[in-house]
């Protein structure tokens, strides 16, 4: 069974000085936990966060990554740049990027492949909107989105992949999917991963994201196919991160 990953998505919050203060506070407050922690910070914060967390077990990563290796791609950040500062992860295909930046699953697949080629672990996000859930089409939709978002990945590189199921209706809304909803989708995604990557599927971490907080994280992460959480709002305060990490002990 894969380890539990607690991945913290700050989104567009925290200036570099706020980020540094958060990382310094966390490094002194970290409880005993069996979970791996990773802070997914805005790009401008990453150098400071990586340096403040050096020597702790907490990893860091980006919220997006370029599909390209280097060159004339103004505003983008490459896998090599992230690797160079010691970042381990990059979120790809978050629903906010799919919606506000028109990222297609094809683009997400290119980004995931570029991340892996440059030594960065992509956290590939998938998940349905409320309309699809209400029609009862959420499993077929999300499994198809996963297939399309992984299209460029080689069999061997899949060992490094992380998948996050984030139902859009539960992100930032306070509406959490039930632990059973999370498990049902994670099991369907695992089954798909088994057919795509039979050698690695059982080791791939599948996270749930959507209004996770200290009060619900333990139950969600106790589900057999859920190997952690991607947390937005509840990641901003150190105290809440400490409580979540302690709940996963
Ligand atoms: C997210 O944006 O990845 C997320 C899960 O946000 P929240 O925890 O705030 O719902």
XYZ file of C-alpha atoms and ligand atoms in Angstrom:
259
model
C 0.000 0.000 0.000
C 1.379 3.462 -0.856
C 2.228 5.941 1.924
C -0.219 8.685 2.766
C 0.559 12.051 1.134
C -0.758 15.299 2.588
C -0.364 17.805 -0.264
C -1.028 21.452 0.566
C -2.225 23.686 -2.273
C -1.882 27.311 -1.236
C -3.276 28.525 -4.575
C -2.598 32.283 -5.024
C -2.037 33.008 -1.351
C 1.020 34.113 0.649
C 3.694 36.606 -0.282
C 7.289 35.347 -0.049
C 7.677 36.761 3.476
C 4.403 35.169 4.601
C 5.465 31.901 2.971
C 8.816 31.928 4.743
C 7.165 32.616 8.099
C 4.689 29.749 7.510
C 7.475 27.305 6.599
C 9.592 28.318 9.591
C 6.612 27.948 11.919
C 5.718 24.537 10.481
C 9.267 23.253 10.816
C 9.152 23.885 14.559
C 5.571 22.629 15.041
C 5.625 19.426 13.008
C 3.970 16.541 14.891
C 4.860 12.854 14.622
C 3.021 11.632 11.547
C 3.243 8.772 9.137
C 2.113 11.071 6.304
C 4.470 12.614 3.810
C 3.862 16.397 3.636
C 4.301 18.578 0.569
C 3.663 22.314 0.220
C 2.564 23.389 -3.255
C 3.396 27.062 -3.205
C 3.141 29.912 -5.719
C 6.267 29.911 -7.906
C 7.598 33.135 -6.425
C 7.560 31.616 -2.925
C 9.267 28.366 -3.780
C 12.923 29.254 -3.302
C 12.214 30.637 0.179
C 9.943 27.724 1.106
C 12.470 25.146 -0.093
C 15.219 26.800 1.892
C 13.119 27.162 5.075
C 12.087 23.490 4.890
C 15.569 22.149 4.176
C 16.454 19.445 6.687
C 12.777 18.735 7.501
C 10.798 15.842 5.977
C 8.420 18.329 4.297
C 8.727 18.501 0.517
C 7.708 21.341 -1.740
C 6.371 21.729 -5.222
C 4.676 23.992 -7.750
C 1.030 24.474 -8.702
C 1.710 24.197 -12.423
C 4.601 23.368 -14.760
C 5.514 24.027 -18.369
C 4.916 21.365 -21.000
C 8.233 22.463 -22.530
C 11.803 21.775 -21.561
C 13.160 25.325 -22.010
C 13.094 28.252 -24.434
C 10.758 30.976 -25.617
C 7.776 30.332 -23.318
C 7.318 33.609 -21.482
C 6.006 33.260 -17.962
C 6.479 29.506 -17.720
C 8.508 27.451 -15.268
C 10.231 24.248 -16.310
C 10.807 20.951 -14.558
C 14.560 21.623 -14.576
C 14.033 24.922 -12.737
C 11.906 23.205 -10.096
C 14.355 20.326 -9.702
C 17.230 22.757 -9.304
C 15.720 24.300 -6.157
C 14.882 20.890 -4.686
C 11.152 20.858 -5.474
C 9.668 17.383 -5.802
C 6.116 17.878 -7.083
C 3.982 19.911 -9.486
C 0.205 19.946 -9.650
C -1.018 19.532 -13.209
C -4.546 19.948 -14.475
C -6.058 21.513 -11.368
C -9.694 22.335 -12.167
C -8.967 26.050 -11.710
C -6.332 25.865 -14.447
C -8.595 23.777 -16.653
C -11.343 26.385 -16.217
C -9.515 29.737 -16.092
C -6.607 28.887 -18.386
C -8.484 26.609 -20.787
C -6.139 23.700 -20.118
C -7.291 20.627 -21.956
C -6.523 17.079 -20.886
C -4.165 16.911 -23.857
C -2.187 19.859 -22.449
C -2.306 18.282 -18.990
C -0.837 15.078 -20.461
C 2.016 17.059 -22.053
C 2.717 18.776 -18.727
C 2.685 15.504 -16.801
C 5.127 13.967 -19.283
C 7.406 17.038 -19.136
C 7.366 16.932 -15.335
C 8.381 13.283 -15.234
C 11.050 13.746 -17.895
C 12.566 16.513 -15.738
C 12.482 14.607 -12.452
C 9.322 16.188 -11.018
C 6.383 14.113 -9.745
C 3.149 15.351 -11.332
C 0.010 15.399 -9.187
C -2.536 14.927 -11.970
C -5.955 16.308 -11.003
C -9.244 14.995 -12.332
C -12.836 15.383 -11.231
C -16.350 16.165 -12.326
C -18.573 19.214 -12.015
C -21.922 19.189 -10.235
C -23.965 18.786 -13.439
C -22.121 15.580 -14.305
C -22.462 14.196 -10.772
C -26.198 14.945 -10.790
C -26.609 13.044 -14.052
C -24.829 10.068 -12.464
C -22.084 10.193 -15.087
C -19.229 11.088 -12.737
C -17.340 7.797 -12.815
C -17.278 7.447 -16.601
C -16.414 11.150 -16.990
C -13.561 11.146 -14.479
C -12.059 7.863 -15.683
C -12.078 9.189 -19.266
C -10.480 12.437 -18.078
C -7.741 10.414 -16.375
C -7.088 8.385 -19.544
C -6.776 11.572 -21.606
C -4.619 13.323 -18.990
C -2.116 10.462 -18.926
C -1.950 9.866 -22.641
C 1.719 10.831 -23.072
C 3.032 8.824 -20.135
C 5.384 5.919 -20.677
C 4.798 2.672 -18.823
C 7.951 3.026 -16.769
C 7.475 6.666 -15.736
C 4.042 5.883 -14.273
C 5.743 4.574 -11.152
C 6.335 8.213 -10.129
C 2.807 9.456 -10.758
C 0.331 10.862 -8.209
C -3.376 11.199 -9.090
C -5.789 13.533 -7.276
C -9.564 13.118 -7.477
C -11.077 16.538 -6.881
C -14.813 16.824 -7.538
C -15.234 20.458 -8.605
C -18.427 20.864 -6.577
C -16.456 20.130 -3.393
C -13.526 22.504 -3.976
C -13.615 25.536 -1.704
C -17.342 25.092 -1.135
C -17.343 23.395 2.260
C -19.175 20.459 0.611
C -17.016 17.402 1.062
C -17.689 14.200 -0.794
C -18.416 11.429 1.679
C -15.555 9.089 2.460
C -17.498 6.455 0.514
C -17.817 8.771 -2.540
C -14.067 9.351 -2.409
C -13.382 5.630 -2.112
C -15.781 4.691 -4.926
C -14.057 7.059 -7.337
C -10.560 6.170 -6.130
C -11.350 2.483 -6.696
C -12.556 3.216 -10.232
C -9.419 5.260 -10.945
C -7.236 2.486 -9.496
C -8.923 -0.030 -11.781
C -8.172 2.193 -14.771
C -4.561 2.600 -13.633
C -4.283 -1.188 -13.387
C -5.257 -1.537 -17.009
C -2.884 1.255 -18.097
C 0.104 0.462 -15.842
C -0.299 -3.039 -14.409
C 3.158 -3.079 -12.839
C 2.759 0.193 -10.923
C -0.945 0.814 -10.347
C -1.076 -0.488 -6.795
C 1.762 1.822 -5.734
C 0.378 5.001 -7.323
C -0.907 7.431 -4.673
C -4.505 8.481 -5.296
C -5.450 11.593 -3.300
C -8.861 13.073 -2.577
C -9.304 16.861 -2.629
C -12.311 19.053 -1.856
C -12.938 20.795 1.484
C -10.652 18.455 3.429
C -9.979 19.703 6.965
C -8.793 18.383 10.328
C -12.256 17.025 11.165
C -12.665 14.824 8.084
C -9.163 13.933 6.878
C -8.706 10.752 8.931
C -11.887 9.095 7.707
C -11.223 10.000 4.074
C -7.613 8.810 4.138
C -8.591 5.564 5.893
C -10.345 4.379 2.710
C -8.460 1.530 1.042
C -7.890 3.286 -2.284
C -7.376 6.820 -0.926
C -3.708 7.465 -0.190
C -3.842 11.040 0.978
C -5.400 14.440 0.444
C -4.886 17.565 -1.629
C -5.911 20.416 0.638
C -6.557 24.046 -0.311
C -8.225 26.327 2.244
C -7.208 24.303 5.306
C -3.543 24.430 4.288
C -3.071 28.137 4.912
C -2.833 28.058 8.715
C -0.004 26.067 10.273
C -2.245 24.997 13.179
C -4.698 23.328 10.811
C -1.880 21.543 8.937
C -0.472 20.308 12.252
C -3.934 19.006 13.216
C -4.345 17.237 9.876
C -0.886 15.670 10.083
C -1.600 14.550 13.647
C -4.938 13.063 12.560
C -3.033 10.876 10.091
C -0.630 9.576 12.704
C -7.930 22.412 -4.075
O -8.076 23.480 -4.627
O -7.089 21.619 -4.508
C -8.775 22.109 -2.921
C -8.981 20.874 -2.609
O -9.318 23.193 -2.243
P -10.180 23.142 -0.889
O -9.479 22.215 0.055
O -10.182 24.554 -0.401
O -11.538 22.638 -1.252
